[in-house]
Coordinates of N, CA and C in Angstrom, one line a residue:
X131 N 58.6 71.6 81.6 CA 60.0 71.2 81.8 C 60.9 71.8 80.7
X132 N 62.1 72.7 80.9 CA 62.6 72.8 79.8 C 64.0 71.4 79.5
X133 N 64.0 72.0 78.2 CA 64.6 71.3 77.5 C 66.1 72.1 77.4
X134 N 66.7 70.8 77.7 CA 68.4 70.9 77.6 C 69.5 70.2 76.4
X135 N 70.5 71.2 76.3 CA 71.0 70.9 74.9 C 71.6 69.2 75.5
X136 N 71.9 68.7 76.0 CA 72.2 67.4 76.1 C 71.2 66.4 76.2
X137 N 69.7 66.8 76.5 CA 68.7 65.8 76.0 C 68.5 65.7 74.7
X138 N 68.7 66.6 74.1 CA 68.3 66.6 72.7 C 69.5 65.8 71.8
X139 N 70.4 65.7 72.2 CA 71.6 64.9 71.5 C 71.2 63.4 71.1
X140 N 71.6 63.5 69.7 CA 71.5 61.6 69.8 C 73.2 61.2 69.4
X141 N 72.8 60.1 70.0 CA 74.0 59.2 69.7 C 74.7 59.6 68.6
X142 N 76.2 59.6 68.9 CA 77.1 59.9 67.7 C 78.1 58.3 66.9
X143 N 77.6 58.4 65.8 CA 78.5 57.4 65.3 C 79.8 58.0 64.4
X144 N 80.0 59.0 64.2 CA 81.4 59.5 64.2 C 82.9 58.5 64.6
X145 N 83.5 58.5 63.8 CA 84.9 57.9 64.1 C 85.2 58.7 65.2
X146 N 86.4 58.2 66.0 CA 87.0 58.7 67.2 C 87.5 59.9 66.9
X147 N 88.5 59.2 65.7 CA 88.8 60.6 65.4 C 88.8 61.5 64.3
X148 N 87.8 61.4 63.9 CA 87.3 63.0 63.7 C 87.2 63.6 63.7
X149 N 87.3 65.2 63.2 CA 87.9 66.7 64.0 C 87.0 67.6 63.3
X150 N 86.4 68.6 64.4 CA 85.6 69.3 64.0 C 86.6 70.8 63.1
X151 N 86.0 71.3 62.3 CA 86.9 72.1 61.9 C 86.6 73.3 61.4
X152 N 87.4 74.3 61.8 CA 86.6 76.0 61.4 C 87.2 75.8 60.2
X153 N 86.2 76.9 59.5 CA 86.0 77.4 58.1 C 87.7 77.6 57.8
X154 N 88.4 78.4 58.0 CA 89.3 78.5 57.6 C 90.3 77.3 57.7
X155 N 90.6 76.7 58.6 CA 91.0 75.0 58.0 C 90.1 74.1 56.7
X156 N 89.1 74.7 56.8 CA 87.7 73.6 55.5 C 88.6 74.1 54.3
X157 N 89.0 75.9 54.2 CA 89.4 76.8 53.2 C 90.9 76.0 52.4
X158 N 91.5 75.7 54.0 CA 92.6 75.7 53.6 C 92.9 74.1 52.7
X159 N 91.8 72.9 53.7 CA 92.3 71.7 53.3 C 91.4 71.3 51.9
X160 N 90.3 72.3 51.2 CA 89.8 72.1 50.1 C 90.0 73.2 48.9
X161 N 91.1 73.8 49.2 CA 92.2 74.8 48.4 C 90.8 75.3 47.9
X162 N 89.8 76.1 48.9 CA 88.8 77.2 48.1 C 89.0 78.5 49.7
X163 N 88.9 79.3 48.8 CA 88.9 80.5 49.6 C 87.2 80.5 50.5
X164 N 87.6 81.2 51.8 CA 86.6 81.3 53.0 C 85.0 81.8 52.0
X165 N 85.3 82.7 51.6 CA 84.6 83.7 50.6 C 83.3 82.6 49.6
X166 N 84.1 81.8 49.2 CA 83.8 81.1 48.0 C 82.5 79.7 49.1
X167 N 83.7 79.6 50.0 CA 83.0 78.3 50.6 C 81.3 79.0 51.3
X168 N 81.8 80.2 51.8 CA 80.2 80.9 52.2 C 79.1 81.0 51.6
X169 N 79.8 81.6 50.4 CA 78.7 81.8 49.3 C 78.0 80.7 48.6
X170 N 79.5 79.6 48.4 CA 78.6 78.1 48.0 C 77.2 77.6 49.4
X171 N 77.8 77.8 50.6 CA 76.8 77.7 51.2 C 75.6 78.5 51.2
X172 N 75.6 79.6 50.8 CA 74.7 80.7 50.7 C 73.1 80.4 50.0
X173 N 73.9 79.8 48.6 CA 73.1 79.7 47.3 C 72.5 78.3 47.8
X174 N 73.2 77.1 48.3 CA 72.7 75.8 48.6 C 72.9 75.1 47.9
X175 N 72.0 74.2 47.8 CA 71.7 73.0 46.5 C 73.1 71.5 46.8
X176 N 73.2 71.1 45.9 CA 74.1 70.2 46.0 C 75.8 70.4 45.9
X177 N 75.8 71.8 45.5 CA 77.4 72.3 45.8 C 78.0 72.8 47.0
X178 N 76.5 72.7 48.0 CA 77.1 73.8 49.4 C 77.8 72.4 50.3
X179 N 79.1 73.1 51.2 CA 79.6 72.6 51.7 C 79.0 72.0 53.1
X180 N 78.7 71.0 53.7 CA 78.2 70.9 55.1 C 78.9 71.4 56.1
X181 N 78.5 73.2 56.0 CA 79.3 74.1 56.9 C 77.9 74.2 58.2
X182 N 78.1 74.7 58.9 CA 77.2 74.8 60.0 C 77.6 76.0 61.4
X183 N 76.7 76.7 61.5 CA 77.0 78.1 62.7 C 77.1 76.8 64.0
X184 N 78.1 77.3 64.7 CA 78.3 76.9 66.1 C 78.9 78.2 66.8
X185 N 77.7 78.6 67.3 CA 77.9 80.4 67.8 C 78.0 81.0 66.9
X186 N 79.2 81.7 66.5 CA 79.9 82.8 65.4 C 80.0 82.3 64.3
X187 N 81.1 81.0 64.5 CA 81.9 80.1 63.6 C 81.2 79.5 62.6
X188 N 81.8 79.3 61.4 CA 81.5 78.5 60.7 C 82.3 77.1 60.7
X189 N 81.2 76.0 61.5 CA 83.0 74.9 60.8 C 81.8 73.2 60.3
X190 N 82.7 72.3 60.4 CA 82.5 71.0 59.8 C 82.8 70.0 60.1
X191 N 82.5 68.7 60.5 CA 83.0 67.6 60.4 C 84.2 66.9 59.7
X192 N 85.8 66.7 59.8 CA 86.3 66.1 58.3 C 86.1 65.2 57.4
X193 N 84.9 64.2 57.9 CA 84.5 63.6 57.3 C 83.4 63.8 56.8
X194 N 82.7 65.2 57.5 CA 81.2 65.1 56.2 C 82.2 66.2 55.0
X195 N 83.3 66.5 55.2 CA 83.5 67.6 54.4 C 84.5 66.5 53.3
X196 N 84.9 65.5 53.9 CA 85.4 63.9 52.7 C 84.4 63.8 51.5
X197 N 83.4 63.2 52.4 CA 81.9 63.1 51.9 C 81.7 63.7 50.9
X198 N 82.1 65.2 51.0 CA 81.5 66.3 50.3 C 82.7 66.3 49.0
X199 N 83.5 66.1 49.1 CA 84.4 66.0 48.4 C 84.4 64.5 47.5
X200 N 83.8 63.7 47.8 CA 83.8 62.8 47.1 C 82.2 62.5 46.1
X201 N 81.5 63.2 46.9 CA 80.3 63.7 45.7 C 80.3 64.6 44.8
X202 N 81.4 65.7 44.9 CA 81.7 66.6 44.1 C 82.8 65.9 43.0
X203 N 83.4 64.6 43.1 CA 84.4 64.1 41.7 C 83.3 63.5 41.4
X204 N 82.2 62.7 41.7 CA 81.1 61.8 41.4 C 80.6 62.8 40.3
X205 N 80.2 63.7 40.6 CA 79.1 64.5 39.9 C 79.6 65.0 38.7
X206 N 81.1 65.2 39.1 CA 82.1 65.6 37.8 C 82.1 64.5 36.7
X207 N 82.4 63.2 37.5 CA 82.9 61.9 36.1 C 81.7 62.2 36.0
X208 N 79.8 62.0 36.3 CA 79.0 61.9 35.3 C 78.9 62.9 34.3
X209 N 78.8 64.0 34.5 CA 78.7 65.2 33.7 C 80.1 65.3 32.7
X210 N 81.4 64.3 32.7 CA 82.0 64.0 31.9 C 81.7 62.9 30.9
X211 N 80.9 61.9 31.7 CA 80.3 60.8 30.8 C 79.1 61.3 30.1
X212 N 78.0 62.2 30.3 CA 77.4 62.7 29.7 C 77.7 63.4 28.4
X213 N 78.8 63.7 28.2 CA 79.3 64.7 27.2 C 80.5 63.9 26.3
X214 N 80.5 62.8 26.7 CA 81.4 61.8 25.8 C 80.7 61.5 24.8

């Protein structure tokens, strides 16, 4: 039997509204260049943005890219409390 992209979906708990978003809106609403956000993705680890191929595109959730943005000031105050 093959398998179809809508069997494989699970349930979304996503807010209503939430908006998927290409890389260059990710660029524009986290003031880093398209360039920058790739390559953070490139390298990985805990700096890369939760970008993801859909076909061509690169885009994101705005809320996993909040997310992302609020573990990146996390990581900052500790690495400032470290050095206090």
């Amino acid at each position: 039997m093959k398998t179809t992209h809508a069997s494989r979906r699970t349930p979304s708990t996503r807010p209503a509204d939430d908006k998927l978003m290409l890389l260059p809106e990710v660029a524009e609403y986290v003031r880093r260049t398209e360039n920058t956000l790739r390559y953070l993705r490139h390298v990985g680890g805990d700096d890369a943005p939760p970008l993801w191929r859909q076909g061509r595109r690169l885009v994101a959730w705005k809320s996993e890219i909040d997310a992302w943005l609020d573990d990146q000031r996390a990581n900052d105050e500790l690495a400032f409390r470290r050095t206090a």
